[in-house]
Coordinates of C-alpha atoms in Angstrom, one line a residue:
Chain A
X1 CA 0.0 0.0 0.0
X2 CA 0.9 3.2 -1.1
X3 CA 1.7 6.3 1.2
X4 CA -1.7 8.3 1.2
X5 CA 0.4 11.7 1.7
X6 CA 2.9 11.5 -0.8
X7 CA 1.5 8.4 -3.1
X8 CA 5.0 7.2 -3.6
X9 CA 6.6 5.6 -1.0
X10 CA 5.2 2.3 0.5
X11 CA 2.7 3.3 3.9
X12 CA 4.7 1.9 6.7
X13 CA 2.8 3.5 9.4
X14 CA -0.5 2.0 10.0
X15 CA -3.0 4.1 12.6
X16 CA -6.6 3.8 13.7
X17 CA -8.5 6.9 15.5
X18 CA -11.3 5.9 17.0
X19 CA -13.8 9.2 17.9
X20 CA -17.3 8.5 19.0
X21 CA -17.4 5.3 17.3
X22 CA -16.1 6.8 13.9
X23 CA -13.2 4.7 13.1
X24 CA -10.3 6.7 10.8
X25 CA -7.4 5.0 9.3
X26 CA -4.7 6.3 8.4
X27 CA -1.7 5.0 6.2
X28 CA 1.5 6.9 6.1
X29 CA 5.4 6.6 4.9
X30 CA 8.1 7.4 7.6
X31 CA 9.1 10.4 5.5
X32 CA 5.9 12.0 5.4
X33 CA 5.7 11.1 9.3
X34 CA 8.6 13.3 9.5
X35 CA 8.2 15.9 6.9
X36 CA 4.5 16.8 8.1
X37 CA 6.1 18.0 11.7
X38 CA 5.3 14.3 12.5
X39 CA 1.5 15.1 12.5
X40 CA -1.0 12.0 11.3
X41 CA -2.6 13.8 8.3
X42 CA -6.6 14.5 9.0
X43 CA -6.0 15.0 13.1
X44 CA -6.5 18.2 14.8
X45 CA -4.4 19.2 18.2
X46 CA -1.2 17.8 16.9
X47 CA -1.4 13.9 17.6
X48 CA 1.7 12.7 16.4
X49 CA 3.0 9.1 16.0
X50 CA 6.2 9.5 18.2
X51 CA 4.1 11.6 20.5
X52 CA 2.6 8.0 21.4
X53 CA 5.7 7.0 21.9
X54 CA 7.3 10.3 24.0
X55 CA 4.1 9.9 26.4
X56 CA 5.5 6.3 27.5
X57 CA 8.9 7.5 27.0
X58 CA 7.8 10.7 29.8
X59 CA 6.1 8.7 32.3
X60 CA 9.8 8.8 34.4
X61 CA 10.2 12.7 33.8
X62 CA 7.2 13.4 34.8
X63 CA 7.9 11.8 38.0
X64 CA 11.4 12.2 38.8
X65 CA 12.1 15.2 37.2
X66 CA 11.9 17.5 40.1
X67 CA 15.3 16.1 41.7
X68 CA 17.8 18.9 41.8
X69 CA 21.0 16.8 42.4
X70 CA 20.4 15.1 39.1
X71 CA 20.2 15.8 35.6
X72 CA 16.7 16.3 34.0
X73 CA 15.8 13.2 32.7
X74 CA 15.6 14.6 28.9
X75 CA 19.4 15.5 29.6
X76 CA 20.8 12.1 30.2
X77 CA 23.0 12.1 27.7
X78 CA 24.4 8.2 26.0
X79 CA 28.2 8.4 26.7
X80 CA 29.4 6.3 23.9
X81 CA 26.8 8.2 20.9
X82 CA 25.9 11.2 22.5
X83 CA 22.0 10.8 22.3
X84 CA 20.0 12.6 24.7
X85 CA 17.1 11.1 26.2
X86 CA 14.9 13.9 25.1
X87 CA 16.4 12.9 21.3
X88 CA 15.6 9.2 22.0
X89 CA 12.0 9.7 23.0
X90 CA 11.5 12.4 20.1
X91 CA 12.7 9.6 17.6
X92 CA 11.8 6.6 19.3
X93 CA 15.0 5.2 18.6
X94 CA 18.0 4.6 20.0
X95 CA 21.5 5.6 19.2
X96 CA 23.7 2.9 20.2
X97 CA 23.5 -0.5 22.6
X98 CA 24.8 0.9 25.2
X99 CA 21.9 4.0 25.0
X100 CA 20.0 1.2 26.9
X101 CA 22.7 1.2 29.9
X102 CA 22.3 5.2 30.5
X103 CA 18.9 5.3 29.9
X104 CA 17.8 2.1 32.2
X105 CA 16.2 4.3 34.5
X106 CA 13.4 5.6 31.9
X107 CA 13.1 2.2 30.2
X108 CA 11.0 0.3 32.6
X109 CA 7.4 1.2 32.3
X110 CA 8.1 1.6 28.2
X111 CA 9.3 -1.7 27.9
X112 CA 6.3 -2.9 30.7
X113 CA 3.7 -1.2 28.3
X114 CA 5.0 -2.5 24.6
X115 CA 5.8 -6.0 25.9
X116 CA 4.4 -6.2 29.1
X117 CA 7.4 -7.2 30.7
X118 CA 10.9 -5.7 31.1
X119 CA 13.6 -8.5 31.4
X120 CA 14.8 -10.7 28.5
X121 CA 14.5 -15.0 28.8
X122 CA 15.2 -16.2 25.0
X123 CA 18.1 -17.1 23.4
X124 CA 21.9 -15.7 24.4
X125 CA 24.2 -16.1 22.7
X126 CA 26.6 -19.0 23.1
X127 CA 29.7 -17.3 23.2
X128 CA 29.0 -15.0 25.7
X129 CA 26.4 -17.4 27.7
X130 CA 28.9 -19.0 30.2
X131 CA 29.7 -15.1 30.8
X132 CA 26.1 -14.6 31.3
X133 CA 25.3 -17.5 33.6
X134 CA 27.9 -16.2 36.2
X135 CA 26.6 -12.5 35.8
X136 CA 22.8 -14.2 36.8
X137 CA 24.4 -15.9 39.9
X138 CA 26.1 -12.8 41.2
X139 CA 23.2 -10.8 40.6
X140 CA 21.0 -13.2 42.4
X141 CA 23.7 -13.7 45.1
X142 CA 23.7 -9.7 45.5
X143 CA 20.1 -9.2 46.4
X144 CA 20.4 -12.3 48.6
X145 CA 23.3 -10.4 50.2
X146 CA 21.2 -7.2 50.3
X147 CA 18.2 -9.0 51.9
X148 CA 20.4 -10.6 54.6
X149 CA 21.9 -7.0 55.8
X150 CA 18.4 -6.2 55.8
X151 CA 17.5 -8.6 58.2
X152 CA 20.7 -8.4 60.3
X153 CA 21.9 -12.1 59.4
X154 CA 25.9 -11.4 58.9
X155 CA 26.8 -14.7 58.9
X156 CA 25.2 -15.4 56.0
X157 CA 25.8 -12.6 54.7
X158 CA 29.3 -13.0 55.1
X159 CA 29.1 -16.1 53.5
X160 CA 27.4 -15.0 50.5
X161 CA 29.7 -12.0 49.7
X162 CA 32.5 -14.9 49.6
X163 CA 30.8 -16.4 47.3
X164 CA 30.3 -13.3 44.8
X165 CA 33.9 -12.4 45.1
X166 CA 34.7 -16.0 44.1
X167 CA 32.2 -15.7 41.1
X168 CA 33.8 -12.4 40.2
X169 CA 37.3 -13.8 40.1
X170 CA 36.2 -16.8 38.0
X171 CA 34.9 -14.0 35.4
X172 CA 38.0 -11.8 35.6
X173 CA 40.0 -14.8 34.8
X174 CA 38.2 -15.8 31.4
Chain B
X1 CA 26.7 -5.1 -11.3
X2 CA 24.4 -7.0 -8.9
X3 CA 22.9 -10.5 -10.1
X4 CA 19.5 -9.3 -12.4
X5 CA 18.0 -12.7 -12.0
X6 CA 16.2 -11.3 -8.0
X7 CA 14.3 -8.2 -9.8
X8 CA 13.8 -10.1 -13.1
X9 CA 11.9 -13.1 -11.9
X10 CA 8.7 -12.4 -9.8
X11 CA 8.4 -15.6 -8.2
X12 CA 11.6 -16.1 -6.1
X13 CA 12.6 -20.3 -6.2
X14 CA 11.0 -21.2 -2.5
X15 CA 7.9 -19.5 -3.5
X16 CA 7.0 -22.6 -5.9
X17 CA 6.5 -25.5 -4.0
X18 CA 3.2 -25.2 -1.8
X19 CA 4.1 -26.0 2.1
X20 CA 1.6 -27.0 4.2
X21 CA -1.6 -25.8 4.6
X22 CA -0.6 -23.9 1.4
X23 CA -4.7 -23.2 0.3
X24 CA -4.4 -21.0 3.0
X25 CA -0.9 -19.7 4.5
X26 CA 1.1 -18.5 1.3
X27 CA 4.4 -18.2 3.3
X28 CA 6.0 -18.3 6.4
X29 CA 8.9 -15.4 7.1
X30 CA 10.9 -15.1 10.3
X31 CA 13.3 -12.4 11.0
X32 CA 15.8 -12.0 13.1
X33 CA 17.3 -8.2 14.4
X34 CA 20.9 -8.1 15.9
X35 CA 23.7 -5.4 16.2
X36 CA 27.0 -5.6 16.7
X37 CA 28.3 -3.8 20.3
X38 CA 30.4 -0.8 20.2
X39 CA 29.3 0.7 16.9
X40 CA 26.6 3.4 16.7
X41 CA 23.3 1.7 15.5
X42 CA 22.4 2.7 11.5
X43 CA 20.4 5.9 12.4
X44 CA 23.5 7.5 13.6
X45 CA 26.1 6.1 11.8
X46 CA 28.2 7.7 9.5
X47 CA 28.8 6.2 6.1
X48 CA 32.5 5.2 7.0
X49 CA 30.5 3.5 10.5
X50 CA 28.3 1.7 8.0
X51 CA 31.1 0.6 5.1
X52 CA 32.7 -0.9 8.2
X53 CA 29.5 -3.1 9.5
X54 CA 29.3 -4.0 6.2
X55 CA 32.9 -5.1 5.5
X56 CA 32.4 -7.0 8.5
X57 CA 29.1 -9.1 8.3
X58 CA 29.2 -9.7 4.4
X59 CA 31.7 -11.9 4.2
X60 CA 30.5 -14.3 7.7
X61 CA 28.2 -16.2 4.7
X62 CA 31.0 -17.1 2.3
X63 CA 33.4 -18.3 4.8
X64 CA 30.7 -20.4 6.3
X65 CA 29.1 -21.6 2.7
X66 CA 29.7 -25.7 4.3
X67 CA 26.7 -24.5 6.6
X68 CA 24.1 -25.3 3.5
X69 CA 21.9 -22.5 2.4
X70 CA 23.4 -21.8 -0.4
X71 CA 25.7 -19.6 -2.1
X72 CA 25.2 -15.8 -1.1
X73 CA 25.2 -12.7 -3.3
X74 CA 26.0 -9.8 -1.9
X75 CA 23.5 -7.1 -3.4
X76 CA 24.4 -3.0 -2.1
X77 CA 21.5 -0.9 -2.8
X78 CA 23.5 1.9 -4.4
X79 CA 24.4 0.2 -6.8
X80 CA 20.5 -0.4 -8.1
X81 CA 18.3 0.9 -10.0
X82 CA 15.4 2.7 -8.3
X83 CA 13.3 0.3 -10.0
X84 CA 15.2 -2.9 -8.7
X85 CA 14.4 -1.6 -5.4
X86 CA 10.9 -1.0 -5.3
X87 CA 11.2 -4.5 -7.3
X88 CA 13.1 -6.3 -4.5
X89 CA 10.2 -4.6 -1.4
X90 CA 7.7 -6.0 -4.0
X91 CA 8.5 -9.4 -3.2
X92 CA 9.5 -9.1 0.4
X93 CA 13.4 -9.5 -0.1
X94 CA 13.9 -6.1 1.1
X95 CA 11.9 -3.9 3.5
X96 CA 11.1 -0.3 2.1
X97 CA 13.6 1.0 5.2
X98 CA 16.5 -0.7 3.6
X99 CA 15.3 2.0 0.7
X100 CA 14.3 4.7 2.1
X101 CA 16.6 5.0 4.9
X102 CA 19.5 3.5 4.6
X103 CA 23.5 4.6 4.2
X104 CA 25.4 1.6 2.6
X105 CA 22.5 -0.8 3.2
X106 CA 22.8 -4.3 1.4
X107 CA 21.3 -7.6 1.3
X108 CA 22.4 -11.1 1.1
X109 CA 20.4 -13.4 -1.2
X110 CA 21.0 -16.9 -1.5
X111 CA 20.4 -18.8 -4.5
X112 CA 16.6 -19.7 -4.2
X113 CA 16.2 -16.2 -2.2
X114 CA 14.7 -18.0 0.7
X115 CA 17.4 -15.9 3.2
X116 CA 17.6 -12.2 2.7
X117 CA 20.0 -11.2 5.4
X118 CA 19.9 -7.2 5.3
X119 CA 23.2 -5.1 6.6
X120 CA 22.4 -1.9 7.6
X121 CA 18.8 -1.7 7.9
X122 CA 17.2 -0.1 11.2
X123 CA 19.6 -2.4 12.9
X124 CA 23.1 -4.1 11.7
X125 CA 22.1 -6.7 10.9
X126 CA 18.5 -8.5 10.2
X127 CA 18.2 -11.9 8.9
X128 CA 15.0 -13.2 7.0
X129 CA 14.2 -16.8 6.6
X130 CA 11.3 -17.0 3.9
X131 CA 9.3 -20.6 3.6
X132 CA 6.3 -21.4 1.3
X133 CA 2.9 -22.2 3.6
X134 CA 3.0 -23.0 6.7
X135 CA 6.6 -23.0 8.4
X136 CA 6.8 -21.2 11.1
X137 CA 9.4 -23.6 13.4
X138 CA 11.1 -24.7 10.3
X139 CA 12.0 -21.1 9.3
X140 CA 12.7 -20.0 13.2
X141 CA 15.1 -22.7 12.8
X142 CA 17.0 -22.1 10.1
X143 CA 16.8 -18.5 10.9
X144 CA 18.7 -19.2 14.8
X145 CA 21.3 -21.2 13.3
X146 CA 22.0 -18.3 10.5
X147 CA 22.2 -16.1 13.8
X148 CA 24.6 -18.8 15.6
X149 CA 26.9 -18.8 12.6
X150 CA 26.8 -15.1 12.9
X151 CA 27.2 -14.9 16.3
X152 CA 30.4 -17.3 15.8
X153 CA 32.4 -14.5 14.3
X154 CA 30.8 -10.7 16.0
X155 CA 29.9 -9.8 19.1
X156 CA 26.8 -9.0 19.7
X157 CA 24.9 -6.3 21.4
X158 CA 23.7 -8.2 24.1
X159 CA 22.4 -7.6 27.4
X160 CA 21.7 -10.0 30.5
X161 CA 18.3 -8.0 31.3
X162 CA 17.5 -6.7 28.1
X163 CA 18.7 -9.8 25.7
X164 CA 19.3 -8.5 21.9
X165 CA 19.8 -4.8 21.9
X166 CA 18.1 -3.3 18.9
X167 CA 17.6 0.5 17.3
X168 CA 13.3 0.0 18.2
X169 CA 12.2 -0.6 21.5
X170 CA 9.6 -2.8 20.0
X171 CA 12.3 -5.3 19.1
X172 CA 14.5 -5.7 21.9
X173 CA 14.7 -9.1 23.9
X174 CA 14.4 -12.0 21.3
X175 CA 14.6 -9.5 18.5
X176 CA 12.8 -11.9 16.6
X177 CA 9.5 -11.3 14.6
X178 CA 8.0 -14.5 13.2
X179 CA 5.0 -14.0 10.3
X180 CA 2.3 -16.0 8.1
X181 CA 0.7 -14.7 5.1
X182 CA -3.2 -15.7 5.3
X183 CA -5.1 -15.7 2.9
X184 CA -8.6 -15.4 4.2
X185 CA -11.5 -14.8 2.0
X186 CA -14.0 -16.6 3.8
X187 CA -13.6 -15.1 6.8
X188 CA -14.0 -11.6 5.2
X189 CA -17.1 -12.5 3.3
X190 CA -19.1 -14.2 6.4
X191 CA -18.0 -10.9 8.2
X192 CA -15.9 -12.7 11.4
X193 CA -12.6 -10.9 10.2
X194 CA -13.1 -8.4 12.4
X195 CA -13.6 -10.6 15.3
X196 CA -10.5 -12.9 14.7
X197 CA -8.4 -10.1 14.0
X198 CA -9.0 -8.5 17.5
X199 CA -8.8 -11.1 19.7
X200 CA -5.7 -12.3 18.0
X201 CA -4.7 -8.5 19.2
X202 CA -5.3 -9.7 22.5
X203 CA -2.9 -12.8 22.4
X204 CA 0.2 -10.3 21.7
X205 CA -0.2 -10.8 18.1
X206 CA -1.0 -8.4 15.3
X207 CA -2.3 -8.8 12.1
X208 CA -2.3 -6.1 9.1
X209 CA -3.1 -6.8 5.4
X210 CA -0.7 -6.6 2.9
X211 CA -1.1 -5.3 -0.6
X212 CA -4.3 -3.3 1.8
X213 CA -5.7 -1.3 3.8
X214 CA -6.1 -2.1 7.7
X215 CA -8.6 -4.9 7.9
X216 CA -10.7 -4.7 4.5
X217 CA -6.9 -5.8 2.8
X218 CA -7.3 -5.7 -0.7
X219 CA -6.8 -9.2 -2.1
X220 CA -7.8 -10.4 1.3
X221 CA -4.6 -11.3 2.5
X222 CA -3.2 -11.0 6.1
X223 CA -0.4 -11.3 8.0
X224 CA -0.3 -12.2 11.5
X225 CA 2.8 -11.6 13.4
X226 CA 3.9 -11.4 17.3
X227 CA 4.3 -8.1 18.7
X228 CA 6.3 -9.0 21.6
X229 CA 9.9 -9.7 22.0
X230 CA 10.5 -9.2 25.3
X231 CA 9.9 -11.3 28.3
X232 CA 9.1 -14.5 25.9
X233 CA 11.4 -16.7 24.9
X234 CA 11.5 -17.8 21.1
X235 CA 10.0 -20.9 21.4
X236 CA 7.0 -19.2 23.0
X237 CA 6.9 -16.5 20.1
X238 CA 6.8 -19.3 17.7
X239 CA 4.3 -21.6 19.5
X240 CA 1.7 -18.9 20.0
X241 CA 2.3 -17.9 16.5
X242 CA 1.8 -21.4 15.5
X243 CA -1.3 -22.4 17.6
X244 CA -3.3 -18.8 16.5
X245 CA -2.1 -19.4 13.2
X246 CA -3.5 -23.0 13.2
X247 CA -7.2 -22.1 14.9
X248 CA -7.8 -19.2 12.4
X249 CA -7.0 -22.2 9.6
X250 CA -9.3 -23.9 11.0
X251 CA -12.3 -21.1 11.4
X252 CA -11.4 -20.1 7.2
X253 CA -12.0 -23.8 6.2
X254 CA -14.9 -23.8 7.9
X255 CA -16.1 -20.6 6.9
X256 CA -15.7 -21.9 3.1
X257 CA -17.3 -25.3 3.9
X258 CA -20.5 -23.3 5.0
X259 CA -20.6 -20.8 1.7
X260 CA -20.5 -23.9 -0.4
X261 CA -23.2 -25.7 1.8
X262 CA -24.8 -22.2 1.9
X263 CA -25.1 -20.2 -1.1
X264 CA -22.6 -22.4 -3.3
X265 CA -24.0 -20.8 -6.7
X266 CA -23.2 -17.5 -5.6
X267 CA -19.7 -18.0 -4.0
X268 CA -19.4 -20.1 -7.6
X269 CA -20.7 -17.1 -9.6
X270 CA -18.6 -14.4 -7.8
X271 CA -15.3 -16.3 -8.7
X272 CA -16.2 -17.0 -12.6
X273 CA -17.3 -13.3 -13.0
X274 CA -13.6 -12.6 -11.2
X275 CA -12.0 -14.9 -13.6
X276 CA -14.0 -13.7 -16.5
X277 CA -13.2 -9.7 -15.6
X278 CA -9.3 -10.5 -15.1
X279 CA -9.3 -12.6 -18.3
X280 CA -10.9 -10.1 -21.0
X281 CA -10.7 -6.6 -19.0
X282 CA -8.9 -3.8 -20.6
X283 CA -8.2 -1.7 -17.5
X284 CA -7.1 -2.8 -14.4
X285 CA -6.7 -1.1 -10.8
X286 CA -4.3 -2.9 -8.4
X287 CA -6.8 -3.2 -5.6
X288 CA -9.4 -5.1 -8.3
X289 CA -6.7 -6.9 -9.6
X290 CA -5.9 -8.0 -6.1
X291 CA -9.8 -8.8 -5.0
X292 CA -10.1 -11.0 -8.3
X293 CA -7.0 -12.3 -7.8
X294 CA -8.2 -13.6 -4.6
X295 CA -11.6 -14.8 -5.9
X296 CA -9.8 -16.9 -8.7
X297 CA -7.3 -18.0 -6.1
X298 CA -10.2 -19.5 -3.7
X299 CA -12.0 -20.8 -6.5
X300 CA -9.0 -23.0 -7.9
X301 CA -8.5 -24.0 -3.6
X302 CA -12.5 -25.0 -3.5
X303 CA -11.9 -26.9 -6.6
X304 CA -14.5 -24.9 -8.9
X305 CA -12.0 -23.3 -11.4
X306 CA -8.9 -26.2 -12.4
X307 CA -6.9 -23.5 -13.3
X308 CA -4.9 -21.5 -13.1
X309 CA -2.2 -23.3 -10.6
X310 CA -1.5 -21.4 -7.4
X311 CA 1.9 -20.9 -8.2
X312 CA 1.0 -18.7 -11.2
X313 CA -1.4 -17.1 -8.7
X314 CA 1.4 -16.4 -6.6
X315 CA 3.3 -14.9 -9.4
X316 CA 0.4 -12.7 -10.3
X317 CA 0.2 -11.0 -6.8
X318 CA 4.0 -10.0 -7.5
X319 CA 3.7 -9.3 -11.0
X320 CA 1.1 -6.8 -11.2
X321 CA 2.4 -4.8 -8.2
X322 CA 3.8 -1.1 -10.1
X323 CA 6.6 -1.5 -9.3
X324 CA 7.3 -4.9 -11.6
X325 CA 4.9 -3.4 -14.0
X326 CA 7.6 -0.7 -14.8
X327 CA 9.8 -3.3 -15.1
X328 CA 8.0 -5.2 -18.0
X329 CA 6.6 -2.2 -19.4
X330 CA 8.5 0.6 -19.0
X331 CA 9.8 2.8 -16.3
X332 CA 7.8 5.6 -16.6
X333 CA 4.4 4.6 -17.0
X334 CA 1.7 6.6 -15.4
X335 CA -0.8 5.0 -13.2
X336 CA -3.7 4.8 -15.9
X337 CA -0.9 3.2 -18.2
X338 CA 0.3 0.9 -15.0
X339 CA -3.6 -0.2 -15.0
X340 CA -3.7 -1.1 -18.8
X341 CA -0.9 -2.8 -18.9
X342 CA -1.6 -4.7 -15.6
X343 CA -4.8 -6.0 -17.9
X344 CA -2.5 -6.7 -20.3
X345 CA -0.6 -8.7 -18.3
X346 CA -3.5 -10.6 -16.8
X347 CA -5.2 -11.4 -20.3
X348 CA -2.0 -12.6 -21.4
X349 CA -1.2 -15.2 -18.6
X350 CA -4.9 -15.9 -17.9
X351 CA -4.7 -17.7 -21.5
X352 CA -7.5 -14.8 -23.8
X353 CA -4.6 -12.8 -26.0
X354 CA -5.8 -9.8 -28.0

């Protein structure tokens, strides 16, 4: 299906509005997406696609935005691209892999609303898996250790924090 | 030059044998997203950034060629034609992205253009696994050990929490998107497309027509596809996939067992008049073509027209897309000249030549 804006390039944005009961649909390309200020063509009040997306992408601003001591969440900035947060949730893309590691914080309830959960179980890859199955333990090991400090029990939680160092060794030496 | 057999022929090699379940799934496709870590993602990356992902991930296919799928082309997309392009999107090689938006973006074909591995796309790397009917394990299959062989030779952007890290947050996790091509005519005519579609919405799957618009698809054809990649692993992608896929099989055939038992001279009267219109028309619009196409197509699955085989059905859908049409006929054919020729076209392979 063609792009109903331009009528040249193939619609790969596919929207239904839904107002009283009318139902709209509306089939545009990327380009026209972007070229139109992002606006879906026949809308009033400048409903845009990646506005969808910014409103998920907001949810942590909106809440922890008013912390002085740190940056405003549309500042985080991705150390290795340079992407801004406020850049990522205007484009709904992200820069680089390691955009997810600086912006972690916003990523939950996004990730909990387009998949409905937020933590990878499928396939690793087999190189890095043995890697991987250490970096589980310790993790698990560390909220053990955390819930044990909680709860006063030191011996165990010495015990536990031996075991994480070991773990850690057994990576560094790989 | 790249290989002009992909944008010459309209029916790649695995599209001619049927599959299962072929009177209803036309194909299987599963695709795969990865990237490789430490290198900005294709959005931001400069065209020296992309030349190197490229230099990289082509040549993992040649050096593993023992693997069996075939010998791999490499095809760049600067060095086509406009026309091969919008050629290759029409039969699902390539996705318009890889066009539209790409620096440096290629594509891997292998001989029978069952994998279509594209480099530079929205991510790295994306590899395609393409199966006549009903596939869906098979091609998730082949498609992971493409991936492994991959995976063998670059490291991956991978994460522990996240899994696969990709440019979309609508890919992340398994990165993997698994889709069948339906094509559902009954359902449409008795009216319960609308139903199925929706509550397959509500099983994390989506469906969209192709060649159409939204649910009333022109042609009638549908693909269902998961919408989640996170939090399931593959084999739970694939077996929901599979068992939605299977129980909306089940509701077409029975929604074209009660039009025959029902109104069987109608249903039997609608699909002559389709073949008769596509045989002898003068001037043909894309969306007819694709709602006869359909008729004709269900009338040679019911058994009520003999011919013509599905394969040349198949072959149709492709061929009288525009962008093949220029192809044929000429690049720069207006759309009224698209539609005569696409008549044309139809008379002449339908077997009436004037």
């Amino acid at each position: 299906m063609l792009c109903q804006e331009c009528g040249v390039r193939p619609a790969t944005l596919h929207f239904t509005k839904i107002v009283n009961g009318e139902k709209t649909e509306f089939h545009i390309c990327e380009n026209c997406a972007r070229e139109k200020g992002e606006l879906i063509p026949g809308t009033s009040g400048g409903f845009s696609i990646h506005s969808l997306l910014s409103g998920l992408l907001d949810l942590e601003g909106a809440s922890k935005g008013k912390s002085t001591a740190e940056p405003k969440p549309h500042e985080v900035r991705c150390e290795e691209c340079g992407m801004t947060y406020g850049q990522f949730s205007k484009l709904g893309r992200f820069g680089c892999s390691s955009c997810y590691k600086y912006f972690d914080k916003g990523l939950d309830p996004l990730f909990k609303r387009v998949h409905g959960s937020t933590s990878h179980v499928g396939k690793i890859p087999k190189r890095i898996g043995a890697q991987i199955q250490f970096k589980r333990q310790i993790d698990e090991l560390k909220e053990q250790l955390q819930q044990a400090i909680v709860e006063e029990e030191f011996e165990s939680a010495a015990e536990l924090r031996d075991q994480i160092r070991k773990l850690e060794k057994e990576i560094a030496q790989e | 030059m790249p290989d002009l057999r992909f944008t010459e022929q309209a029916l790649s090699e695995w599209m001619r044998s049927g599959g299962s379940h072929s009177e209803i799934v036309i194909s299987t496709r599963v695709r795969i997203a990865r990237n490789i870590q430490h290198h900005p993602f294709p959005l931001l990356a400069t065209k020296n950034q992309a030349d190197e992902i490229l230099n990289v991930l082509a040549p993992v296919v040649d050096q593993n060629q023992e693997a069996g799928y075939g010998t791999f082309e490499l095809v760049k997309l600067d060095e086509l034609e406009e026309l091969d392009k919008k050629v290759l999107v029409e039969k699902h090689l390539i996705s318009p992205n890889l066009v539209n938006d790409s620096r440096s973006g290629a594509v891997l074909l292998n001989e029978d253009e069952s994998v279509s591995i594209m480099l530079n796309e929205e991510d790295h790397l994306r590899i395609q696994c393409l199966f006549p009917g009903f596939q869906v394990r098979e091609a998730w299959e082949r498609a992971t050990a493409i991936d492994d062989i991959f995976e063998e030779s670059v490291d991956y952007a991978f994460d522990v929490k996240r899994g696969y890290l990709t440019s979309c947050p609508t890919n992340v996790g398994t990165g993997l998107r698994a889709s069948v091509m339906m094509h559902l005519p009954a359902l449409v005519m008795t009216h319960q497309i609308s139903r199925i579609l929706s509550a397959v919405n509500q099983v994390g799957l989506t469906a969209r027509g192709i060649y159409g618009e939204g649910s009333e698809a022109a042609g009638n054809i549908f693909q269902i596809s998961n919408q989640i990649t996170l939090g399931q692993t593959e084999a739970e992608i694939i077996d929901n996939l599979h068992g939605v896929a299977i129980q909306i099989i089940e509701h077409e055939r029975n929604a074209r067992q009660r039009l025959l038992d029902d109104s069987a001279l109608r249903i039997t009267d609608r699909i002559m008049r389709s073949y008769g219109i596509l045989s002898y028309a003068a001037v043909m619009e894309l969306k007819e073509a694709s709602q006869r196409l359909s008729d004709v197509r269900l009338g040679v699955d019911l058994g009520i027209l003999k011919a013509p085989s599905i394969s040349v059905l198949n072959e149709l859908n492709v061929k009288t897309q525009p962008g093949f049409l220029q192809k044929m006929f000429g690049e720069e054919l207006s759309s009224a000249e698209c539609d005569m020729y696409r008549a044309k076209l139809l008379r002449d392979t339908l077997g009436i030549t004037h």
